[in-house]
N, C-alpha and C. Protein backbone atom coordinates (compact mmCIF):
# COMPACT_ATOMS: atom_id res chain seq x y z
N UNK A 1 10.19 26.58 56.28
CA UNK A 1 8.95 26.13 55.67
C UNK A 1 9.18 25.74 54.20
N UNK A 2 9.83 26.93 53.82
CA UNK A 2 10.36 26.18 52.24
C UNK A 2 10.94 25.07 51.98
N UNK A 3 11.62 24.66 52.80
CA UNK A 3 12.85 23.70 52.54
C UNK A 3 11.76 22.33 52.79
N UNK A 4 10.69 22.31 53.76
CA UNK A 4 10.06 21.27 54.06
C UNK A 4 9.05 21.13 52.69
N UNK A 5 8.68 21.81 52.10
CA UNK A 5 7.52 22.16 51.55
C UNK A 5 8.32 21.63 50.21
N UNK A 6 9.48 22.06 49.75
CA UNK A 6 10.69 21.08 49.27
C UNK A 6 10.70 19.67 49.20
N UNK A 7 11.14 19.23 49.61
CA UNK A 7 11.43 17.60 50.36
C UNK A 7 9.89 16.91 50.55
N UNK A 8 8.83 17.62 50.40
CA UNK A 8 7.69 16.70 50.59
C UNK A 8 7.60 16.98 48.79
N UNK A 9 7.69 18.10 47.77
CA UNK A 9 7.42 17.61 46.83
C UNK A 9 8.23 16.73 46.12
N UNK A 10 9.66 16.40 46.81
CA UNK A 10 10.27 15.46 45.96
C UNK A 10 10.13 14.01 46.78
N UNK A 11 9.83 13.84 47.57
CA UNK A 11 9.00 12.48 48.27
C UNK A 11 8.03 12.23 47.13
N UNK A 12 6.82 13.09 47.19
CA UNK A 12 5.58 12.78 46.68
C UNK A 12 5.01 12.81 45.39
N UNK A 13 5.68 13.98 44.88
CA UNK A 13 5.29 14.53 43.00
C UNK A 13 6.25 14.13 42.28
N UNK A 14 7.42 13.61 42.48
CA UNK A 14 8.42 13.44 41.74
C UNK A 14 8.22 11.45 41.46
N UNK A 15 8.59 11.28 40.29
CA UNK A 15 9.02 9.88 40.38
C UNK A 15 10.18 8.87 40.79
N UNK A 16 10.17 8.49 41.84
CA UNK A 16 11.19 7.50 42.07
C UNK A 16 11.72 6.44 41.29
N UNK A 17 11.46 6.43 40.54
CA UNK A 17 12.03 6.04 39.01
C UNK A 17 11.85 6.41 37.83
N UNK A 18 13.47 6.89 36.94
CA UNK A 18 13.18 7.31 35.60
C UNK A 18 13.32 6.63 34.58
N UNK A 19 12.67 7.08 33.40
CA UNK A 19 13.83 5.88 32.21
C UNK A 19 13.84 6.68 31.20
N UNK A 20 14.99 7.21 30.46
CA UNK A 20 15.12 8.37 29.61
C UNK A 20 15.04 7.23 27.86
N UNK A 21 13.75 7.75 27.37
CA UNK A 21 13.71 6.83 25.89
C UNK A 21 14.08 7.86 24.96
N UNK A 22 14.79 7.38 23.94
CA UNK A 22 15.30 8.27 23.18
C UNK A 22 14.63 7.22 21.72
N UNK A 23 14.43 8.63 20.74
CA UNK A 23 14.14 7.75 19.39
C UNK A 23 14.74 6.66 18.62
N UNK A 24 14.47 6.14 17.96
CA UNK A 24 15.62 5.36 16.86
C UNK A 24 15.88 6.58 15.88
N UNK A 25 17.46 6.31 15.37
CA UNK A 25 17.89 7.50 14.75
C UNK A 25 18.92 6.50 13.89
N UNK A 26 18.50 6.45 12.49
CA UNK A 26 18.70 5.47 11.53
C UNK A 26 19.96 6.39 10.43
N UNK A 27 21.03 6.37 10.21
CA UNK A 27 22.56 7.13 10.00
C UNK A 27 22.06 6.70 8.34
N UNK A 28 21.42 6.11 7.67
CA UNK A 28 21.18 6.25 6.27
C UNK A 28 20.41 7.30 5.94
N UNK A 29 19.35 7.74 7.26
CA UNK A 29 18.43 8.66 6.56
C UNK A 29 19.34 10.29 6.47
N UNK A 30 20.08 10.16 7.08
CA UNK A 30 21.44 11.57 7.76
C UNK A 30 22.41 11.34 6.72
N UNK A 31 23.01 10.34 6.10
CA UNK A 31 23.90 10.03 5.58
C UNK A 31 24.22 11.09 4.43
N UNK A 32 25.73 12.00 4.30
CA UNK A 32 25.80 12.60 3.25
C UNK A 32 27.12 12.56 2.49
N UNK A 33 27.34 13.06 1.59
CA UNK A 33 28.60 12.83 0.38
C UNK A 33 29.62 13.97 1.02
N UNK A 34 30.83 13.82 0.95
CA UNK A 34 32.23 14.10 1.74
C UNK A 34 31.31 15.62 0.97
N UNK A 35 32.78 17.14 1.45
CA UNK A 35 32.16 18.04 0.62
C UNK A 35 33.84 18.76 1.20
N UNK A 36 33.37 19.68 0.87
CA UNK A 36 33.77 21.21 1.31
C UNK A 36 34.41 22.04 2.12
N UNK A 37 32.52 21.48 2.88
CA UNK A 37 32.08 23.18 4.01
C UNK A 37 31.97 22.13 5.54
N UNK A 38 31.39 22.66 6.32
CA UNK A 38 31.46 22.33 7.36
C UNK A 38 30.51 23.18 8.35
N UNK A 39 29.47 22.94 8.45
CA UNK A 39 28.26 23.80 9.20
C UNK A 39 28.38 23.50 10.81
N UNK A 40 28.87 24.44 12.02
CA UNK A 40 28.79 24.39 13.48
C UNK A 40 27.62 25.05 13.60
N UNK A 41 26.75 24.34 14.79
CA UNK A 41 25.83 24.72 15.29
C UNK A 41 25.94 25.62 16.68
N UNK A 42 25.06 26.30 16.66
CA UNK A 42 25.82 27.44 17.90
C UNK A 42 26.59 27.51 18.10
N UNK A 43 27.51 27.88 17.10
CA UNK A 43 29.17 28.86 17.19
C UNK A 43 29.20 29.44 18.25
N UNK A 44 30.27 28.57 19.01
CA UNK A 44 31.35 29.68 20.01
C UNK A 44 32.61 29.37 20.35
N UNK A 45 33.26 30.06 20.97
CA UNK A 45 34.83 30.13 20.79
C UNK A 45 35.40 28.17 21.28
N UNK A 46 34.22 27.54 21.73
CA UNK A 46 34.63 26.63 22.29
C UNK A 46 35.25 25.54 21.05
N UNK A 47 33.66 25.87 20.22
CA UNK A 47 33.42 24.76 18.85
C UNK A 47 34.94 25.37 18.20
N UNK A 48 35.02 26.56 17.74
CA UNK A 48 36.32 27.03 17.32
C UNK A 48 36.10 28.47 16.62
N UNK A 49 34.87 29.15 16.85
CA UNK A 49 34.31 30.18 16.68
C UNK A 49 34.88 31.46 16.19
N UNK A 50 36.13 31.13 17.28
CA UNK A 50 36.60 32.54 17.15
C UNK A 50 38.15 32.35 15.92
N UNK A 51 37.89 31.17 15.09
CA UNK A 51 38.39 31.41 13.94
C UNK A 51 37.84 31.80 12.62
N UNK A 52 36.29 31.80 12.83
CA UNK A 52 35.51 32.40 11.78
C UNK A 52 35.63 33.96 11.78
């Protein structure tokens, strides 16, 4: 019953076509002067973590 009950909501509630819009993202407004430091976002051993 689940599995049907499944498959009719992706027939019916789901869209058969997507289109993923993403913002404009303009590299002057981000733009910064060489430096230093170096800030990782969610540190983990992958980014290089486990040298901090």
């Amino acid at each position: 019953m689940v599995a049907s009950l499944a498959r009719e909501y992706r027939v019916h509630a789901r869209p058969q076509a997507t289109a993923i819009v993403r913002p404009p993202v303009y590299a002057e407004e981000y733009r910064t002067t060489p430096g230093e430091c170096v800030t990782l976002v969610n540190l983990n051993a992958e980014k290089g973590g486990d040298l901090f």
